[in-house]
mmCIF file of C-alpha atoms in Angstrom:
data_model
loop_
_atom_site.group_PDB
_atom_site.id
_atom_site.type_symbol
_atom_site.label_atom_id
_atom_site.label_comp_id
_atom_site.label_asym_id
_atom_site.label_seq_id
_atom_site.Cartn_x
_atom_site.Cartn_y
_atom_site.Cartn_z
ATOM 1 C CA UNK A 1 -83.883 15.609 62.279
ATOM 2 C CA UNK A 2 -80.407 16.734 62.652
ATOM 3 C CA UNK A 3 -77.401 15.374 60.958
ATOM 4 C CA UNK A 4 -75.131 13.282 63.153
ATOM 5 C CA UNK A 5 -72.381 15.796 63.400
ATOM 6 C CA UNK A 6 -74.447 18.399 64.961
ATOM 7 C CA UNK A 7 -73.769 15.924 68.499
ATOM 8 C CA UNK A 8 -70.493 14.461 67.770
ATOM 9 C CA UNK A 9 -68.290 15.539 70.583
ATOM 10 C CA UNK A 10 -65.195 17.278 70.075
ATOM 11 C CA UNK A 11 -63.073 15.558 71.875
ATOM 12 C CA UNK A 12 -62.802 13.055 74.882
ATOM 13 C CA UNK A 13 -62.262 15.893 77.340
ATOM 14 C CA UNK A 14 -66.003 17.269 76.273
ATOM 15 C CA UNK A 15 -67.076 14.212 78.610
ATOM 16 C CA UNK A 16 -64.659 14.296 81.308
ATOM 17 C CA UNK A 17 -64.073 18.246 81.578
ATOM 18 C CA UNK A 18 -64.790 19.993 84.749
ATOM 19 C CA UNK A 19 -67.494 22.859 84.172
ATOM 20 C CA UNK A 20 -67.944 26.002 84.406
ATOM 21 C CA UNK A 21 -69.629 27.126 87.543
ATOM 22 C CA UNK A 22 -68.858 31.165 87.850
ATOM 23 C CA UNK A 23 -71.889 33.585 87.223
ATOM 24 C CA UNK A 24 -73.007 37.057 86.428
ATOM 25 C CA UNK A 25 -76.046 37.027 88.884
ATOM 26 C CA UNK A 26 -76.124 38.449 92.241
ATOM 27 C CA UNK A 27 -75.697 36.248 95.570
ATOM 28 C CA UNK A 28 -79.097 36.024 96.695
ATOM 29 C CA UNK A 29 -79.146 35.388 100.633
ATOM 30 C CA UNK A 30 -81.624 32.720 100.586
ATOM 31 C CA UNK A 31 -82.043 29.156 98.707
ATOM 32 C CA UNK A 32 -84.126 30.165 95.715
ATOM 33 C CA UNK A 33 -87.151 27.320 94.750
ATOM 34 C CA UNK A 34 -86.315 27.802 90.696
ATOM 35 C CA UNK A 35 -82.459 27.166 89.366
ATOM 36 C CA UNK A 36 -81.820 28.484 86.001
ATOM 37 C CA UNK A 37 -79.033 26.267 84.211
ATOM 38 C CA UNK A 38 -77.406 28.351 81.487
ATOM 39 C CA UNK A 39 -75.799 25.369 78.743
ATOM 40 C CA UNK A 40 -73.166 27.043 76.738
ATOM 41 C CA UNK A 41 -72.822 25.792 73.230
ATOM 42 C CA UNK A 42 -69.538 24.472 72.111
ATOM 43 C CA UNK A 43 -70.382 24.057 68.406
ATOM 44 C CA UNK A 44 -72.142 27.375 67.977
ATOM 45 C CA UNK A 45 -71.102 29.975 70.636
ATOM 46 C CA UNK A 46 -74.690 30.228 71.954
ATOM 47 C CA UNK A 47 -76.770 29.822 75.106
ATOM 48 C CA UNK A 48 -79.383 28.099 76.342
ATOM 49 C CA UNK A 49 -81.334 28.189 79.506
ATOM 50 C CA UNK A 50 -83.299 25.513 81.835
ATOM 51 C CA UNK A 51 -85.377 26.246 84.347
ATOM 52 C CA UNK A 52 -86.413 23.555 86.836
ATOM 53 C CA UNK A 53 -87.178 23.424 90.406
ATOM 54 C CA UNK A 54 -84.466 22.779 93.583
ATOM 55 C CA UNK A 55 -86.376 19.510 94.934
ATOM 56 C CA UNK A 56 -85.698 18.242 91.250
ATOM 57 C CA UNK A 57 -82.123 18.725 91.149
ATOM 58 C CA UNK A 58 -81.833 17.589 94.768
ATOM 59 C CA UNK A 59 -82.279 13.826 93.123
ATOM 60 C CA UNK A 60 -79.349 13.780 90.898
ATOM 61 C CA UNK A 61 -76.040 13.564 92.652
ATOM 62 C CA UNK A 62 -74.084 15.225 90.019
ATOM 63 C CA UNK A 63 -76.451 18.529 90.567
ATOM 64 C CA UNK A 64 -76.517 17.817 94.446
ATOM 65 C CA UNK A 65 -72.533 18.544 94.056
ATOM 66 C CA UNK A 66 -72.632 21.477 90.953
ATOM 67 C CA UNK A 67 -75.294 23.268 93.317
ATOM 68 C CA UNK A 68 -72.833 23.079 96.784
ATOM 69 C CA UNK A 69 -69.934 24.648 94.357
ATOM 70 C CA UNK A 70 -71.977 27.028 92.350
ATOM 71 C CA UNK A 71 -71.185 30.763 92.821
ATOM 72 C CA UNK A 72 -75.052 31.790 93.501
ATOM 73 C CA UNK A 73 -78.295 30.036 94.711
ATOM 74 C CA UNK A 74 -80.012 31.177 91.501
ATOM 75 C CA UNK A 75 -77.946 29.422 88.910
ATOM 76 C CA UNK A 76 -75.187 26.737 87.190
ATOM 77 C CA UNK A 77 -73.703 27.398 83.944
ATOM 78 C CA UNK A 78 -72.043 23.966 82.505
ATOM 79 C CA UNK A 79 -70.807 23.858 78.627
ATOM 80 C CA UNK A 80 -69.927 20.755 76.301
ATOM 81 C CA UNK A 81 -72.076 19.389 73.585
ATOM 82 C CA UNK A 82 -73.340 16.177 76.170
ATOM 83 C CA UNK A 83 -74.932 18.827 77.914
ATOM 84 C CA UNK A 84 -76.377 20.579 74.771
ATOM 85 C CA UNK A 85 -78.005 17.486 73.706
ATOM 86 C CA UNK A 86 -78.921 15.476 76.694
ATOM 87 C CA UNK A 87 -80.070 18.068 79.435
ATOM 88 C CA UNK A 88 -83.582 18.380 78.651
ATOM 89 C CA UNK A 89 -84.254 14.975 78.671
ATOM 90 C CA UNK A 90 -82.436 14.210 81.918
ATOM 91 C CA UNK A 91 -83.907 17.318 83.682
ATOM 92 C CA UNK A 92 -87.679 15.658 82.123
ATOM 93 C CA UNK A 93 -86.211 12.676 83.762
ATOM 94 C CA UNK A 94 -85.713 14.045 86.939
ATOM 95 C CA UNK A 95 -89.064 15.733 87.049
ATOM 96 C CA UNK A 96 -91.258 12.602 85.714
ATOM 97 C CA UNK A 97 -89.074 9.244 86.000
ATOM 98 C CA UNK A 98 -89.374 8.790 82.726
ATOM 99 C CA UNK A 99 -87.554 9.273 79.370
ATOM 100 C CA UNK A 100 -89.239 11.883 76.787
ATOM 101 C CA UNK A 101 -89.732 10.479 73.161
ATOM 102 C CA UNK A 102 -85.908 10.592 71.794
ATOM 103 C CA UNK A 103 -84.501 10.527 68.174
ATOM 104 C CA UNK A 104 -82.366 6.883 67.490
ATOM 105 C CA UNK A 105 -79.554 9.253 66.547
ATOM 106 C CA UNK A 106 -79.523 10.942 69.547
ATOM 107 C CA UNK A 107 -80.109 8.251 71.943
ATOM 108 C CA UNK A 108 -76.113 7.202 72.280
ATOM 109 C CA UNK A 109 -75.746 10.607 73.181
ATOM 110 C CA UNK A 110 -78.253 10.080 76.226
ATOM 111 C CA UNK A 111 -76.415 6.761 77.542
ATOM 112 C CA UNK A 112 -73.066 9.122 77.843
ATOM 113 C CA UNK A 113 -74.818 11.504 79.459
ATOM 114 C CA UNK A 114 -76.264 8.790 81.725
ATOM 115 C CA UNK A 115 -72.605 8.017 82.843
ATOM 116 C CA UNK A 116 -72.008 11.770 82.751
ATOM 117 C CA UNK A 117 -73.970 12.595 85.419
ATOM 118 C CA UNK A 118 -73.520 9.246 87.214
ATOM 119 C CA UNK A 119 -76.940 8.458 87.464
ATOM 120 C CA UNK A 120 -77.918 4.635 86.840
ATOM 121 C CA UNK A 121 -81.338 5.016 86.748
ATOM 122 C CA UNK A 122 -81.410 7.198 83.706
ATOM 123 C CA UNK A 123 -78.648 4.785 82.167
ATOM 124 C CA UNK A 124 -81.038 1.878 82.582
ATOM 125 C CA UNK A 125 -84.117 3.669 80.985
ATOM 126 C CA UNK A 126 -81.702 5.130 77.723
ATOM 127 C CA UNK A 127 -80.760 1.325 77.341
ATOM 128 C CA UNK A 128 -84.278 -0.207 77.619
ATOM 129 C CA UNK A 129 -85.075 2.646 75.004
ATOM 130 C CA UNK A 130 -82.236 1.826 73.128
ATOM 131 C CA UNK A 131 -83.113 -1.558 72.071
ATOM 132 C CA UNK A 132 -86.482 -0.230 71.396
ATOM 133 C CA UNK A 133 -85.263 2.157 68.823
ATOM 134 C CA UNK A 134 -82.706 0.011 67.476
ATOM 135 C CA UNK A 135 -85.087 -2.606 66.598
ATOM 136 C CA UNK A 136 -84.693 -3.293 62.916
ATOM 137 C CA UNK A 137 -82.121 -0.468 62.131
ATOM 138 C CA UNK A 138 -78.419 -1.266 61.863
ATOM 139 C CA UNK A 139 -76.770 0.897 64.787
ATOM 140 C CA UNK A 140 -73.778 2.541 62.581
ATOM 141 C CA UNK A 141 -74.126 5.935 64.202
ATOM 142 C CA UNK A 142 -74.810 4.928 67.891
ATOM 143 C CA UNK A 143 -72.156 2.272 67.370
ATOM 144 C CA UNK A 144 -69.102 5.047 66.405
ATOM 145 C CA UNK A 145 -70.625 6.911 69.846
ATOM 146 C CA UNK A 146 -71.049 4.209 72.033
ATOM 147 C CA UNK A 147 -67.500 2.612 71.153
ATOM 148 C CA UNK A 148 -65.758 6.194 70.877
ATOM 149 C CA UNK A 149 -66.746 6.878 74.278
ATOM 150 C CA UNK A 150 -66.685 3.612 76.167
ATOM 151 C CA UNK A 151 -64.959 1.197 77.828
ATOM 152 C CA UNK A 152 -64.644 -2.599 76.808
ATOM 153 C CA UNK A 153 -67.194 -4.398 78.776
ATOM 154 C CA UNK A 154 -69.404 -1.272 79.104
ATOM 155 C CA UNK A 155 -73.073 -2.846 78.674
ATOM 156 C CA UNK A 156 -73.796 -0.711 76.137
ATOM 157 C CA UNK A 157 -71.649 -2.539 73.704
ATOM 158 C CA UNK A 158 -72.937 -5.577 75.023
ATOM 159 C CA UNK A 159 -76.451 -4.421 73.586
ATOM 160 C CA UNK A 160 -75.244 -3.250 70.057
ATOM 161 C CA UNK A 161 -73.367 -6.670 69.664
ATOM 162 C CA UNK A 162 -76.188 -8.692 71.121
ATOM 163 C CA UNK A 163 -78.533 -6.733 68.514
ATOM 164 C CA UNK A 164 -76.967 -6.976 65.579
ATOM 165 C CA UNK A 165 -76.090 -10.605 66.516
ATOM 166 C CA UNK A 166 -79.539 -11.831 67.790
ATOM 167 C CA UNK A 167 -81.620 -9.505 65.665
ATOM 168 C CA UNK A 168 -79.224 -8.460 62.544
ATOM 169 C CA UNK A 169 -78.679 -9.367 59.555
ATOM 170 C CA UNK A 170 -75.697 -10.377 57.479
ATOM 171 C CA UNK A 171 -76.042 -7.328 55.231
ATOM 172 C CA UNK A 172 -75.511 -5.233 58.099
ATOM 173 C CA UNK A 173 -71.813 -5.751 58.297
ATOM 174 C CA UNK A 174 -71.318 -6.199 54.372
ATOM 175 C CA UNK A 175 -72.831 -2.841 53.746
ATOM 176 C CA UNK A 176 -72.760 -0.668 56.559
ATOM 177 C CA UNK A 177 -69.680 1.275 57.676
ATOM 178 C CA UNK A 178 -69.622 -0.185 61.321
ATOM 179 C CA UNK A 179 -67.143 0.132 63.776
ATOM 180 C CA UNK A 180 -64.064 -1.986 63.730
ATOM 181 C CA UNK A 181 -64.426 -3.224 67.047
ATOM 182 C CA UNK A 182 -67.909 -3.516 67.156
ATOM 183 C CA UNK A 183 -67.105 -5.939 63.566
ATOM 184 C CA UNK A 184 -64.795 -8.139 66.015
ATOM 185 C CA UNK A 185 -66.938 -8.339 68.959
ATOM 186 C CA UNK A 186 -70.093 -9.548 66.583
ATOM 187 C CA UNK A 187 -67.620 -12.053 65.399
ATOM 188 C CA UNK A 188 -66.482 -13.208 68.803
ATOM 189 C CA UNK A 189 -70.155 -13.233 69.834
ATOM 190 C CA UNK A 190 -71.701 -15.197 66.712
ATOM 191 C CA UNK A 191 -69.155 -18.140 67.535
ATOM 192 C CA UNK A 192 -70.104 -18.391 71.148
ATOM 193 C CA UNK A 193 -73.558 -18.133 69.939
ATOM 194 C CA UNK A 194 -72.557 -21.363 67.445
ATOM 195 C CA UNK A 195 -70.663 -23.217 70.195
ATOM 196 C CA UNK A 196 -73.543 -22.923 72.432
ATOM 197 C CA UNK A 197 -76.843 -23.973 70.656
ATOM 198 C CA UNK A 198 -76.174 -23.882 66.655
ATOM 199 C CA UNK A 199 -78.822 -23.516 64.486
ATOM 200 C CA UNK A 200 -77.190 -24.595 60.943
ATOM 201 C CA UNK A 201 -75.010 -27.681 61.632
ATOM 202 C CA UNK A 202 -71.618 -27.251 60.254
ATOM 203 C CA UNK A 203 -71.043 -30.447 57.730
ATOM 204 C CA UNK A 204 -68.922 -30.232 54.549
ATOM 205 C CA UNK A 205 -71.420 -32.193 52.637
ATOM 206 C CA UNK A 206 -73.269 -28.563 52.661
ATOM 207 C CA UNK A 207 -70.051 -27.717 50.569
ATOM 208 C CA UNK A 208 -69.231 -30.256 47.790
ATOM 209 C CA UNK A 209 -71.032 -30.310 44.366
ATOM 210 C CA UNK A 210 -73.607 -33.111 43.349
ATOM 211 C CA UNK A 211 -71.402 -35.986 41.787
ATOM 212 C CA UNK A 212 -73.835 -36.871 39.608
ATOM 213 C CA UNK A 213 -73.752 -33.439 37.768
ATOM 214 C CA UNK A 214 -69.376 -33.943 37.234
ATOM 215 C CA UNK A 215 -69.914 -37.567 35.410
ATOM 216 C CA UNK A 216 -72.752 -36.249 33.375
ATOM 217 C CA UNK A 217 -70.259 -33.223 31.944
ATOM 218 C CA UNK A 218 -67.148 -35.929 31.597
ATOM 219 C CA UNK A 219 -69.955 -38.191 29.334
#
């Protein structure tokens, strides 16, 4: 399993960045069935390649649009570590309808690329799978992703709060090295969750000693 710095992104641009689309292959005068898309590799200079059929591509908007600009009918180069990481799984995605088996530490990076690529569908599945994975596990990692990268409202942050909330424990904040923000919005959240159907009842009797135990010591 890789360490979480292998997929932290280098900077804000990484997601927002136009790509790359110029290549070294040959115009080919006819609408090849097979695009190659060649990933450049921001944290290690290398390259990798994807093959995967036109009709697949065709379903994603975001490739609909890099395939209409790209310099050849044969390829798409694109760099950034989102596309590194995520690609596989959203070209399996686009082949299948379904999401591969993913790593928990890798599965922020999946949502991003979900928003990447603008595709809703995929978002939807990387959440479902998200609170899957998360079950049980205190979401420090995805939490510095999802927060680094999002908006407030985005409903990913909903789900981390809502999890460590709802299915958390106290130690979780107390031990853990989460977020800032994400600290605040569990706070927000665990007071709207008292105001609206509280399970302890607040009453100060819960925080005065027994009187009988004070005259016994003054005796």
């Amino acid at each position: 399993m890789a360490d979480d710095s292998d997929y932290k992104l280098n900077s804000e641009a990484e997601l927002d960045s136009e790509d790359e689309f110029d290549s070294d292959d040959e115009l080919d005068s006819e609408l090849t069935d097979v695009i190659t898309i060649h990933v450049e590799h921001t944290e290690d200079d290398g390259v990798s390649s994807h093959k995967i059929q036109h009709k697949y591509l065709e379903k994603s908007h975001y490739f609909r649009d890099r395939l209409a600009r790209a310099s050849t009918y044969t390829s798409i180069n694109l760099s950034g570590a989102v596309h590194t990481v995520s690609l596989p799984e959203y070209l399996h995605f686009l082949k299948t309808d379904e999401l591969p088996e993913v790593w928990p530490e890798e599965i922020a990076m999946h949502y991003l690329y979900g928003e990447r690529v603008g595709d809703v569908r995929f978002k939807n599945l990387v959440v479902a799978r998200m609170a899957q994975l998360l079950e049980g596990l205190v979401p420090t990692k995805c939490a510095r992703k999802i927060y680094r990268h999002t908006s407030e409202g985005s409903l990913a942050r909903r789900l981390l709060v809502d999890h460590v909330v709802y299915r958390g424990r106290a130690s979780w904040l107390e031990d853990f090295d989460c977020p800032d923000e994400l600290v605040k919005d569990v706070a927000i959240e665990a007071m709207k969750a008292r105001d609206i159907h509280s399970m302890k009842e607040f009453r100060v009797e819960n925080y005065l000693e027994p009187e009988s135990r004070a005259m016994a010591v003054r005796e």
